[in-house]
XYZ file of C-alpha atoms in Angstrom:
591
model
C 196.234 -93.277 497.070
C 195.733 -90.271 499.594
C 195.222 -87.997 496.630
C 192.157 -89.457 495.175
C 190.209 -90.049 498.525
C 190.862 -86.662 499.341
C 188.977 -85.097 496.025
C 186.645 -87.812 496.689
C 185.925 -85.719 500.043
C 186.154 -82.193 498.258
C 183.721 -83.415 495.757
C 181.141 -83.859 498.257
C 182.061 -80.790 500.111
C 181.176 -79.339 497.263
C 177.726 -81.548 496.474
C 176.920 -80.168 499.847
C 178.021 -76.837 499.639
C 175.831 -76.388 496.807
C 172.874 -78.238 497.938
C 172.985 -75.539 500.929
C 173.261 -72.487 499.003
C 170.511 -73.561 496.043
C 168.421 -75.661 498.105
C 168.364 -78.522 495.636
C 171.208 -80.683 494.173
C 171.693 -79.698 490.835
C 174.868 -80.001 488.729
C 176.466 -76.809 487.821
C 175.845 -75.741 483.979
C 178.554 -73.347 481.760
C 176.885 -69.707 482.965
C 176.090 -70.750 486.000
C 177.328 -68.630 488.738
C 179.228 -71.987 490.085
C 181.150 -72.483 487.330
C 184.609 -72.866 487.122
C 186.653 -69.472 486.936
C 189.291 -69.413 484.127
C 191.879 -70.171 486.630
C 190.308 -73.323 488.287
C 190.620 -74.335 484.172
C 193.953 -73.055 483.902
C 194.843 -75.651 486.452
C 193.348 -78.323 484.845
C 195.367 -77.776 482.094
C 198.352 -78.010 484.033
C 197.754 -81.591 484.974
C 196.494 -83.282 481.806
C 198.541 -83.644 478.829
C 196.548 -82.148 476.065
C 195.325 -78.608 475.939
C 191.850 -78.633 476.712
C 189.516 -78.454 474.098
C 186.233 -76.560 472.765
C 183.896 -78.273 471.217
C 182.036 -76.943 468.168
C 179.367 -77.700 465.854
C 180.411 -79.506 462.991
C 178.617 -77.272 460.742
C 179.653 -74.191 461.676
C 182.549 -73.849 459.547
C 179.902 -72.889 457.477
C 178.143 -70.361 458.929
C 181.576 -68.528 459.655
C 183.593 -68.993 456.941
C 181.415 -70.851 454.231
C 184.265 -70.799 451.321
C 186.698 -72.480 453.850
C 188.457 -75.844 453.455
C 186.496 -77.189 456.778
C 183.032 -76.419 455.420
C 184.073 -78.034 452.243
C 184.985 -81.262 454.299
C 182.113 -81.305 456.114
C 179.921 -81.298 453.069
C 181.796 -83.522 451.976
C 182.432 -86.247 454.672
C 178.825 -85.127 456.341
C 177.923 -88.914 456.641
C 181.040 -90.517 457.469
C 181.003 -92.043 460.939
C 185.440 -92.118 461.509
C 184.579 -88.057 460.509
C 182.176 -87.139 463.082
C 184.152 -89.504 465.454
C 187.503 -87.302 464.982
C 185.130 -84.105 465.459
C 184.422 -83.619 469.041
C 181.664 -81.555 468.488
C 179.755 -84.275 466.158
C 177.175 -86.570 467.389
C 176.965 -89.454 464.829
C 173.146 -88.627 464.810
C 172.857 -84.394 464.176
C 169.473 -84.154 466.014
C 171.664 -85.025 469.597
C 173.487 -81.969 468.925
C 170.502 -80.024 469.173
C 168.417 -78.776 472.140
C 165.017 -78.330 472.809
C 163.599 -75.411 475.019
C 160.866 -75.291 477.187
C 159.170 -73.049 474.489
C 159.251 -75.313 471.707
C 162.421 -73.749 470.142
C 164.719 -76.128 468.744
C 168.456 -74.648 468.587
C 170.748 -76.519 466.247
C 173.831 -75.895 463.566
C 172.492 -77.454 460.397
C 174.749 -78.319 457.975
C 172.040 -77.053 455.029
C 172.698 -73.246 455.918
C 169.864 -72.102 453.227
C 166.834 -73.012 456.139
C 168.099 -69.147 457.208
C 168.551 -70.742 460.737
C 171.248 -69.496 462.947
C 174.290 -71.987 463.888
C 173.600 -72.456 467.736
C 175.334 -74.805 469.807
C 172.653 -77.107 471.090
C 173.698 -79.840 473.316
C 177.363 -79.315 472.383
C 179.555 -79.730 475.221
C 181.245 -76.825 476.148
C 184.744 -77.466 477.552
C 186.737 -81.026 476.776
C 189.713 -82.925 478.503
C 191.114 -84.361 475.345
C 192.563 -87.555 477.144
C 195.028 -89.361 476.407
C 196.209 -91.842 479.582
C 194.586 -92.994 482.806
C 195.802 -89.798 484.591
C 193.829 -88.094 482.382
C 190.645 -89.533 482.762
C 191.717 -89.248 486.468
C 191.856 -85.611 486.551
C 188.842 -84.491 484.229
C 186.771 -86.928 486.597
C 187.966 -85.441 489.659
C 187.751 -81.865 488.461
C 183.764 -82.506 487.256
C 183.551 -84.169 490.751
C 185.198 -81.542 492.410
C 183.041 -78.901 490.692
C 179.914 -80.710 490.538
C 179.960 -80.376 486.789
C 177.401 -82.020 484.595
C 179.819 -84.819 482.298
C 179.897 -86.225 479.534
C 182.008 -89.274 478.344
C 182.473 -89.591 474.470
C 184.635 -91.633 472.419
C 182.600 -91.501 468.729
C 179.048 -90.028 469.599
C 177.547 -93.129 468.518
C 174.510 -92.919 470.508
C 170.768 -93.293 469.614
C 170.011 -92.215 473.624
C 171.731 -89.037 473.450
C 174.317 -90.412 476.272
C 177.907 -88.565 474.834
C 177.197 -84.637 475.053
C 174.651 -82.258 477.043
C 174.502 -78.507 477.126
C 176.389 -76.813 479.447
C 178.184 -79.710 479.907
C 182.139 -80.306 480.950
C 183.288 -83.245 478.385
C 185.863 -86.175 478.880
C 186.947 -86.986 475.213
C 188.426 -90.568 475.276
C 188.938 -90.576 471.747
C 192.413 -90.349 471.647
C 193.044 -93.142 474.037
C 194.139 -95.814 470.660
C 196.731 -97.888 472.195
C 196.139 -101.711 471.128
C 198.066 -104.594 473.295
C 198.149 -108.093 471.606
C 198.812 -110.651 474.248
C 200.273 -114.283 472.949
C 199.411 -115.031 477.026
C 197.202 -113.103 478.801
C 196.003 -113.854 482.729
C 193.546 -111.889 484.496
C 195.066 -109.780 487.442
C 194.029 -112.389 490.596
C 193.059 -115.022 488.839
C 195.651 -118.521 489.280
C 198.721 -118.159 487.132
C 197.401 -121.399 485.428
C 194.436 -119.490 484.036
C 195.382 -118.351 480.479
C 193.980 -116.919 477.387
C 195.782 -117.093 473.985
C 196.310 -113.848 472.164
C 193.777 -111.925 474.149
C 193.845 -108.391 473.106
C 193.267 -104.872 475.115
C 191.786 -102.014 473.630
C 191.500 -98.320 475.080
C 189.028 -96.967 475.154
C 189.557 -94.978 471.687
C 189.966 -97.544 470.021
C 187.260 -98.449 467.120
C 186.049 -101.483 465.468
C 188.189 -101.174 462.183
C 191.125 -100.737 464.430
C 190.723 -103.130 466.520
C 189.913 -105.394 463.966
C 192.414 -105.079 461.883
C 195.010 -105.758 464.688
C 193.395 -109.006 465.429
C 193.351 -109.824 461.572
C 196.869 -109.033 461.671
C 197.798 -111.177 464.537
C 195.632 -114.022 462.915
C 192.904 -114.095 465.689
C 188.879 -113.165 465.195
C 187.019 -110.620 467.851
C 183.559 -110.663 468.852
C 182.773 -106.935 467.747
C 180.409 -104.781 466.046
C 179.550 -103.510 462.738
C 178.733 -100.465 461.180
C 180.160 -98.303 457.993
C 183.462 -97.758 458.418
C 184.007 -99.952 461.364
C 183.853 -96.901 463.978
C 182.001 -98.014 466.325
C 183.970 -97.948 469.737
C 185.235 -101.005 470.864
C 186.158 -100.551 474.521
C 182.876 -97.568 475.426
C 179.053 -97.759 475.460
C 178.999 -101.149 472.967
C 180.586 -103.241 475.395
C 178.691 -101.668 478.666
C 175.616 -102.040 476.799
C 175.877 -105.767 476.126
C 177.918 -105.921 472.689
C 175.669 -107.859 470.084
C 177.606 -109.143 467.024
C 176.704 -111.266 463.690
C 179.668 -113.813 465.438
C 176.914 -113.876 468.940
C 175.083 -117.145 467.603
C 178.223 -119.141 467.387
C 180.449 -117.140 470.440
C 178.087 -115.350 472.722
C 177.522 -111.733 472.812
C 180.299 -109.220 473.676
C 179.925 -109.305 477.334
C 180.809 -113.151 477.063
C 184.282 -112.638 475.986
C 185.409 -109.992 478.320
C 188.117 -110.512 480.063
C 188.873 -107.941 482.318
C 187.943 -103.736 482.425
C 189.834 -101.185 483.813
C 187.904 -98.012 485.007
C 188.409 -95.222 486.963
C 185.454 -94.150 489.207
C 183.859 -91.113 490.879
C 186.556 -91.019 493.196
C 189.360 -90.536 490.885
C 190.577 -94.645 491.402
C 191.998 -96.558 489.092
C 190.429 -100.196 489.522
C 191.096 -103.316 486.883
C 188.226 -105.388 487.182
C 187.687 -108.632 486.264
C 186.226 -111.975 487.744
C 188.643 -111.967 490.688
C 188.970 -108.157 491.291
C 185.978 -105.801 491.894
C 183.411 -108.618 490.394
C 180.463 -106.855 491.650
C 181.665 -103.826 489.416
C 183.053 -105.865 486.655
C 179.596 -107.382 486.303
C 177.818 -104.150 486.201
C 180.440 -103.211 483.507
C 178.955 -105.886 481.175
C 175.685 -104.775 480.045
C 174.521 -102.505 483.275
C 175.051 -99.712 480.554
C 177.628 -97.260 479.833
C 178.236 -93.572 481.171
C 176.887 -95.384 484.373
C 179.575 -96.852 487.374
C 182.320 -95.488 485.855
C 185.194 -94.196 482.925
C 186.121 -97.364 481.139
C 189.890 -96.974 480.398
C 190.806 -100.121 478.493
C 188.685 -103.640 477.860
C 190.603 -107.216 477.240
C 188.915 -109.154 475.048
C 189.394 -113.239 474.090
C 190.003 -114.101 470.494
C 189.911 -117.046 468.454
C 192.139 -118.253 465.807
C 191.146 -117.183 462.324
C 188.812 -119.509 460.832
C 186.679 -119.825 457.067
C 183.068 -118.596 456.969
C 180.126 -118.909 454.630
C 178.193 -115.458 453.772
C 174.805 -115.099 452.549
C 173.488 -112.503 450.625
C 170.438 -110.980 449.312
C 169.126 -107.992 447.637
C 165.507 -107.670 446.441
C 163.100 -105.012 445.799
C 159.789 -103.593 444.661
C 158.346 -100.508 443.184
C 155.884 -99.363 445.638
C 154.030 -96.097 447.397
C 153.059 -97.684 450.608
C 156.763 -98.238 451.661
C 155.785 -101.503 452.675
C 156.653 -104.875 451.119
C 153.967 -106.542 448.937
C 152.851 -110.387 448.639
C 155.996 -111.912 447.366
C 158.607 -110.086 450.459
C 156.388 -110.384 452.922
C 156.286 -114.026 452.452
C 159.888 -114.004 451.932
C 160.001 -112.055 455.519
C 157.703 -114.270 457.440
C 159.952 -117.554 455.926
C 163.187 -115.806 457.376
C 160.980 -115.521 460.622
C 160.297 -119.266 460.323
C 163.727 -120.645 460.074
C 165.001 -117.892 462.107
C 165.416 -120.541 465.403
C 167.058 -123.005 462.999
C 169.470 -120.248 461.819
C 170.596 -119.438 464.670
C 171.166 -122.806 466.240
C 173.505 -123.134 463.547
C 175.684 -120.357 463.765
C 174.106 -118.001 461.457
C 174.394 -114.225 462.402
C 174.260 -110.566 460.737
C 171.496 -108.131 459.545
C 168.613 -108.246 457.203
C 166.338 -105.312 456.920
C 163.350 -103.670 454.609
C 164.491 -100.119 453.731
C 161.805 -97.544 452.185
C 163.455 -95.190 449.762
C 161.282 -93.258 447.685
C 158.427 -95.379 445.727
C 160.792 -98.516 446.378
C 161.491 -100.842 449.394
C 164.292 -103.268 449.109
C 165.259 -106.430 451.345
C 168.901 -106.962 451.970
C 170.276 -109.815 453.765
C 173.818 -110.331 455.011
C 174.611 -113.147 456.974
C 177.936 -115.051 458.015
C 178.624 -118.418 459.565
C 181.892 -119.911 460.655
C 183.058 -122.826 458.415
C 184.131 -124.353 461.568
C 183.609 -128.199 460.562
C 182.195 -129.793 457.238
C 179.429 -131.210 458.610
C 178.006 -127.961 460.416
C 178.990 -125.929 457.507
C 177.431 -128.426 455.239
C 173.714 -128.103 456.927
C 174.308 -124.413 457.713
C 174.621 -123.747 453.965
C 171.973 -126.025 453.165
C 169.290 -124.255 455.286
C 170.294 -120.885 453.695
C 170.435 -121.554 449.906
C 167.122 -123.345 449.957
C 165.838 -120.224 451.626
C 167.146 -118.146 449.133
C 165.736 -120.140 446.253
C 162.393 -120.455 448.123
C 163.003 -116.119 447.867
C 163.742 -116.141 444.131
C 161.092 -118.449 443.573
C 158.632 -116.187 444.847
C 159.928 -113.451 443.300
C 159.912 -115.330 439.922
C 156.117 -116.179 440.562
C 155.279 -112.693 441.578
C 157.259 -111.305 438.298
C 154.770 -113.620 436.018
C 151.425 -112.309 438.041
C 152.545 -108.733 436.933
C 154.673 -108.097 440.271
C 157.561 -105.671 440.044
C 159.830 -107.621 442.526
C 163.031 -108.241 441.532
C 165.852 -110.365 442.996
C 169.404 -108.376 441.934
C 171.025 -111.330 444.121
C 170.645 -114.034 446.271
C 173.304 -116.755 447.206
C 175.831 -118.129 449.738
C 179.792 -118.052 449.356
C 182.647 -118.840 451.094
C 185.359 -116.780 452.487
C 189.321 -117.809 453.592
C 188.590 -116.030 456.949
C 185.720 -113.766 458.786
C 188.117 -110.463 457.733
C 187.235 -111.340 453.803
C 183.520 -111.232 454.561
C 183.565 -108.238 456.876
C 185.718 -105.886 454.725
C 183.939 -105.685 451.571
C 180.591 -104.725 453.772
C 181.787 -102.651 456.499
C 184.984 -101.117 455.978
C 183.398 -98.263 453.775
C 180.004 -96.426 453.686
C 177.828 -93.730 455.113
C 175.489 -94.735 457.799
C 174.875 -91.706 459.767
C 174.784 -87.842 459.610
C 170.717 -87.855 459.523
C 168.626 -87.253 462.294
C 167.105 -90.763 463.786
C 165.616 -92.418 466.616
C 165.167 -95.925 467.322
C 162.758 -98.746 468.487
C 163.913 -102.112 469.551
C 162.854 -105.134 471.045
C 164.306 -109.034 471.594
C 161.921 -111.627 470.747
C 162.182 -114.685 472.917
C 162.525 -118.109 470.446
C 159.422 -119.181 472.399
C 157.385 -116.484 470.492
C 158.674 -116.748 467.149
C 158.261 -120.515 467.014
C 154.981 -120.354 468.211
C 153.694 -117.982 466.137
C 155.878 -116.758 463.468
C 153.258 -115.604 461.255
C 151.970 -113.514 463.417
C 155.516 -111.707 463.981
C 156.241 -111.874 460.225
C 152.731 -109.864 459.797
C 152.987 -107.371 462.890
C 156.085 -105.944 461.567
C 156.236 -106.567 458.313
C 154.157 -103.340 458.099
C 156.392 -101.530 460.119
C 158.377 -99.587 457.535
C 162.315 -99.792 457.900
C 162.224 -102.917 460.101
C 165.319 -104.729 460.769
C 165.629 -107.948 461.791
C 168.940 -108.567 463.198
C 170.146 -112.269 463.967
C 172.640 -111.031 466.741
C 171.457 -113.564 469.379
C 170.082 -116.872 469.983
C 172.808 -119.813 469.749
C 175.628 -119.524 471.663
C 174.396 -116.490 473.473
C 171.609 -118.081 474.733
C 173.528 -120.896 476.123
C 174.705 -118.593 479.312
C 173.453 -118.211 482.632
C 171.296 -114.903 482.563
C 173.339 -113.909 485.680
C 176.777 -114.338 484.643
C 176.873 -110.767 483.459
C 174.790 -107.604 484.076
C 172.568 -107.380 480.934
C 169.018 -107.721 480.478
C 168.258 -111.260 480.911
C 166.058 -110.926 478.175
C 169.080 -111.277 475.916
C 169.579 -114.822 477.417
C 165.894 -116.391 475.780
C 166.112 -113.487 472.559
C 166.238 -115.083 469.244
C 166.264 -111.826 467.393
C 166.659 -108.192 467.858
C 163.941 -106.360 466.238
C 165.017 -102.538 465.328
C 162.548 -99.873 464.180
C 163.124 -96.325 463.109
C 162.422 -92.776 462.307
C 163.902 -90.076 460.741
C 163.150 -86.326 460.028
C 165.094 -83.478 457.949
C 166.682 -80.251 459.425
C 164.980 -76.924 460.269
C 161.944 -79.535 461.181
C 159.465 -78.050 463.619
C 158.628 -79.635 466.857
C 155.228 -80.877 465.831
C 156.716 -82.535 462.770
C 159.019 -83.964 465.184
C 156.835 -85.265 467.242
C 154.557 -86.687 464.967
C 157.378 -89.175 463.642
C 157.961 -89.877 467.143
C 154.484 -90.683 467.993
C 154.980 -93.219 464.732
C 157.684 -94.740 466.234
C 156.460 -95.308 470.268
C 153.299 -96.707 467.989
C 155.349 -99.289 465.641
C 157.658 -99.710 469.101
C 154.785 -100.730 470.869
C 153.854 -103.271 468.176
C 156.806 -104.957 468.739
C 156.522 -104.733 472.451
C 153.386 -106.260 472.373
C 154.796 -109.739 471.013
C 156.619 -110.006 473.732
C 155.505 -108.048 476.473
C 157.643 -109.669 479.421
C 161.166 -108.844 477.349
C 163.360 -106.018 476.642
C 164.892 -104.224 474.252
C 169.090 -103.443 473.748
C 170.279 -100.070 475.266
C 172.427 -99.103 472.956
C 169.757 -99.159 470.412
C 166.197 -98.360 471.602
C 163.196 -95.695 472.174
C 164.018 -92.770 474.442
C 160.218 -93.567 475.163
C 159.931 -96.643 476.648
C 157.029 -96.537 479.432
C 159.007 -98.446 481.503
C 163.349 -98.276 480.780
C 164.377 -100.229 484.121
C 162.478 -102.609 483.198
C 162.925 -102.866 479.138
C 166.619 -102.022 479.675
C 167.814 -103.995 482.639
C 164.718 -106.704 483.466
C 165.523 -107.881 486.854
C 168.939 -106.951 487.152
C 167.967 -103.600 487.964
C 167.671 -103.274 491.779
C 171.222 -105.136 492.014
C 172.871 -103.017 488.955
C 171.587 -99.556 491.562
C 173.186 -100.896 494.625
C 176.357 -101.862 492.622
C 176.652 -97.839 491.332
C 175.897 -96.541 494.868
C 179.337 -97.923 496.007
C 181.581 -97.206 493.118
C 179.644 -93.518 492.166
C 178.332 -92.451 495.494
C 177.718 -88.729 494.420
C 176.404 -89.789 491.331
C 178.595 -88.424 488.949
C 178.120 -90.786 486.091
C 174.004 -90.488 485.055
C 172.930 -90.931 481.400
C 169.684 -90.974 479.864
C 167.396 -93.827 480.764
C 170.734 -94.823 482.770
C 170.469 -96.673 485.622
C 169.405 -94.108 488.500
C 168.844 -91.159 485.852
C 164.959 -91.477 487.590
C 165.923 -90.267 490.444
C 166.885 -87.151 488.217
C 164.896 -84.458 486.000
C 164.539 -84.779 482.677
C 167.479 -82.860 481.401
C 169.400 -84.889 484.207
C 170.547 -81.443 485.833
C 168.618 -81.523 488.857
C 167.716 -84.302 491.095
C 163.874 -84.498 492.051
């Protein structure tokens, strides 16, 4: 125990010495005269069990050696999510790699090498602790503290904020941490021996969706997780710090409602397993006070649920267009879904639809699940969503004999032996990422969609690429909006609303900006609906006017005092992070 506390005092020796010499507290950058000599590196390698790393572009196997097997993979696997994730260099979204200077000057390593731009590094980390135990984490945290060394915690670089790299920065890689515990009987450290959970199941924090949900599958249990292609996501990181939403949060709460326990070690090097008996304060923080924030989350226990039958719903639709908007027949198909959207939800339903522009088309895809918990339920559940569907065929039928071009390639409800046969055939494959994006979100309280759903369906039914993602509402709203640290906004959301915009490489600044100024415009569209609400970390605008308030609501002022006593010297800030405004914009410098 004497070892920690006595970094923890070296690190702010050295806070302090640095403050006196510079005159300001600002982390210490690769080429800055304060950072670490080769030696002080050498010694880090000594204690941690991996040789340290450096990350690279995942490009620039193609700038150097352009006929070589690694440029041919990344071509190749460019878009794959578990590929970026294994490259520690790879954001999931390319444009994070990149930086921005002062000037206007974007540096980058593109993976189309015939723009004629050079392969820079960007926001590429520099230097990595590839770890692979708690006394790893432990020493790259204490060496960044003792250094005053700007970090950077990344498990996959799924990130729409930017949170999992920086330039100049000193990188803790917890992607290797994949260990997977299946409990039949699990109790929470401190909590009464008679206090039990069935098959609960702890995940480092490596681990990713498809992993950890095939061990559940395989021990016959369900999780409250993620999706995305692929399943890599990570399970035990940012997701679960961020709040967790799930197309299972209508029927069993969001992810922060079926956490367990979280073990962490903090600023000062200490190992702590928190849970609702041990370090509460912190362990509510931990569950949707955002990630990269209080502290390195080592492992996360989860509850689980015995397998059970679902229904699915589907739909795919589309329409010839130019305006990359839906026409007559979708958007009343939309502003239905809007409609029943409270009804939906109340029974269980959960999982994505979205519009998605491509070309001179747009198409509508729906797909929804709902456990087949009781024949009854299941009965009305399925009843609500196939006469929805028809109502969607019928208008595409109608629109079809006016001289529409919409077309219905499918639309109808199934069931499945267990929530694994839904999920597998949808997420276990795909490409979702390798393009440069940002997002816009907000959660729409059921108060405004019932009230006025037409007006929702027509505000952002216009909004090209809209999502409307039924990852709340039910179950999840049927929880005190203080038993965990996320926005309370989640507590009275119905829906999470998700906007986007996207750019190609080599694009200038202005062109950059000019999407951007698309998306704060569509963003505040949504915002507008619901102006007293929020919008989900893990997915939202860099740009929101205010981020305590859109991120954390009124949890804010207790989430701050709860990181001043685990990350005193502020080690852990992130963008739009909780305390990052005490900071500068590139987070190097406080102001």
């Amino acid at each position: 125990m004497l070892r920690p506390r006595l970094l923890f005092l070296l690190a702010l020796l050295q806070v302090f010495h640095a403050t006196a010499i510079s005159g300001s507290s600002c982390r210490c950058l690769y080429g800055d005269p304060c950072w670490p000599s080769q030696s002080k590196f050498d010694k880090l390698s000594a204690q941690v069990s991996q040789p340290l790393l450096f990350p690279t572009p995942a490009a620039q196997a193609c700038y150097t050696s352009p006929d070589s097997a690694e440029c041919t993979e990344a071509v190749a696997q460019w878009g794959n999510g578990n590929w970026r994730a294994n490259h520690t260099g790879a954001m999931q979204s390319p444009n994070f790699e990149t930086f921005t200077f002062s000037n206007g000057t974007i540096e980058g390593c593109y993976l189309n090498t015939t723009l004629g731009l050079p392969c820079g590094r960007g926001s590429v980390s520099v230097i990595a602790v590839d770890a692979r135990s708690v006394s790893d984490v432990q020493a790259a945290v204490n060496f960044a503290a003792v250094y005053n060394l700007r970090l950077a915690i990344k498990n996959t670089g799924h990130d729409y904020l930017g949170r999992s790299d920086g330039r100049g920065s000193f990188m803790l890689w917890t992607h290797n941490m994949k260990n997977i515990t299946v409990h039949p009987s699990f109790t929470p450290a401190g909590a009464p021996t008679n206090e039990s959970y069935e098959y609960a199941i702890t995940l480092e924090a490596g681990v990713q969706w498809h992993e950890a949900y095939s061990a559940a599958n395989d021990a016959g249990r369900v999780l409250v997780g993620g999706a995305s292609g692929g399943g890599s996501v990570g399970a035990a990181g940012g997701w679960i710090q961020g709040g967790g939403h799930s197309a299972l949060s209508a029927s069993f709460g969001l992810g922060v409602d079926n956490v367990l326990e979280i073990s962490v070690v903090t600023s000062n090097g200490s190992y702590l397993v928190t849970n609702a008996y041990q370090h509460p304060d912190l362990f509510w923080a931990l569950r949707g006070g955002g990630g990269g924030t209080y502290a390195v989350a080592t492992s996360v226990t989860y509850r689980t649920r015995p397998s059970f039958p679902v229904i699915g719903a589907f739909l795919s639709a589309s329409i010839n267009t130019s305006s990359l908007t839906p026409n007559a027949a979708l958007s009343a198909a939309f502003t239905e879904l809007v409609r029943i959207t409270p009804q939906l939800t109340d029974q269980g339903w959960g999982g994505y639809s979205m519009f998605k522009p491509s070309n001179s088309s747009v198409s509508f895809v729906i797909r929804y699940v709902v456990p087949d918990s009781s024949p009854e339920s299941a009965a009305q559940a399925n009843a609500t969503m196939s006469a929805y569907l028809t109502h969607v065929q019928e208008l595409a039928a109608n629109a079809t004999q006016a001289g529409d071009s919409t077309v219905v390639q499918s639309a109808y409800t199934a069931s499945f032996a267990s929530w694994w046969d839904w999920y597998v055939p949808l997420f276990s494959t795909g490409e979702s990422v390798g393009f440069n994006v940002e997002l816009g979100s907000w959660l729409l309280p059921r108060d405004v969609v019932e009230s006025d759903h037409e007006h929702v369906a027509e505000t952002l039914v216009n909004i090209p690429a809209i999502s409307w993602y039924l990852v709340c509402g039910g179950a999840a709203s049927n929880v005190s909006a203080d038993a965990a640290g996320i926005n309370p906004a989640w507590r009275k959301a119905v829906v999470h609303v998700v906007g986007a915009t996207t750019w190609s490489d080599g694009a200038t600044l202005e062109e950059i900006n000019a999407a951007r100024e698309i998306l704060k415009s569509d963003t505040a569209k949504m915002r507008a609906l619901a102006p007293e609400s929020g919008a989900y970390y893990n997915e939202a605008s860099p740009y929101e006017p205010n981020p305590a308030q859109a991120f954390f609501g009124s949890h804010y002022n207790k989430l701050r005092a709860i990181k001043a006593v685990y990350d005193p010297i502020n080690l852990f800030v992130v963008t739009e992070g909780v305390g990052s405004d005490e900071w500068d914009d590139s987070l190097t410098c406080r102001k």
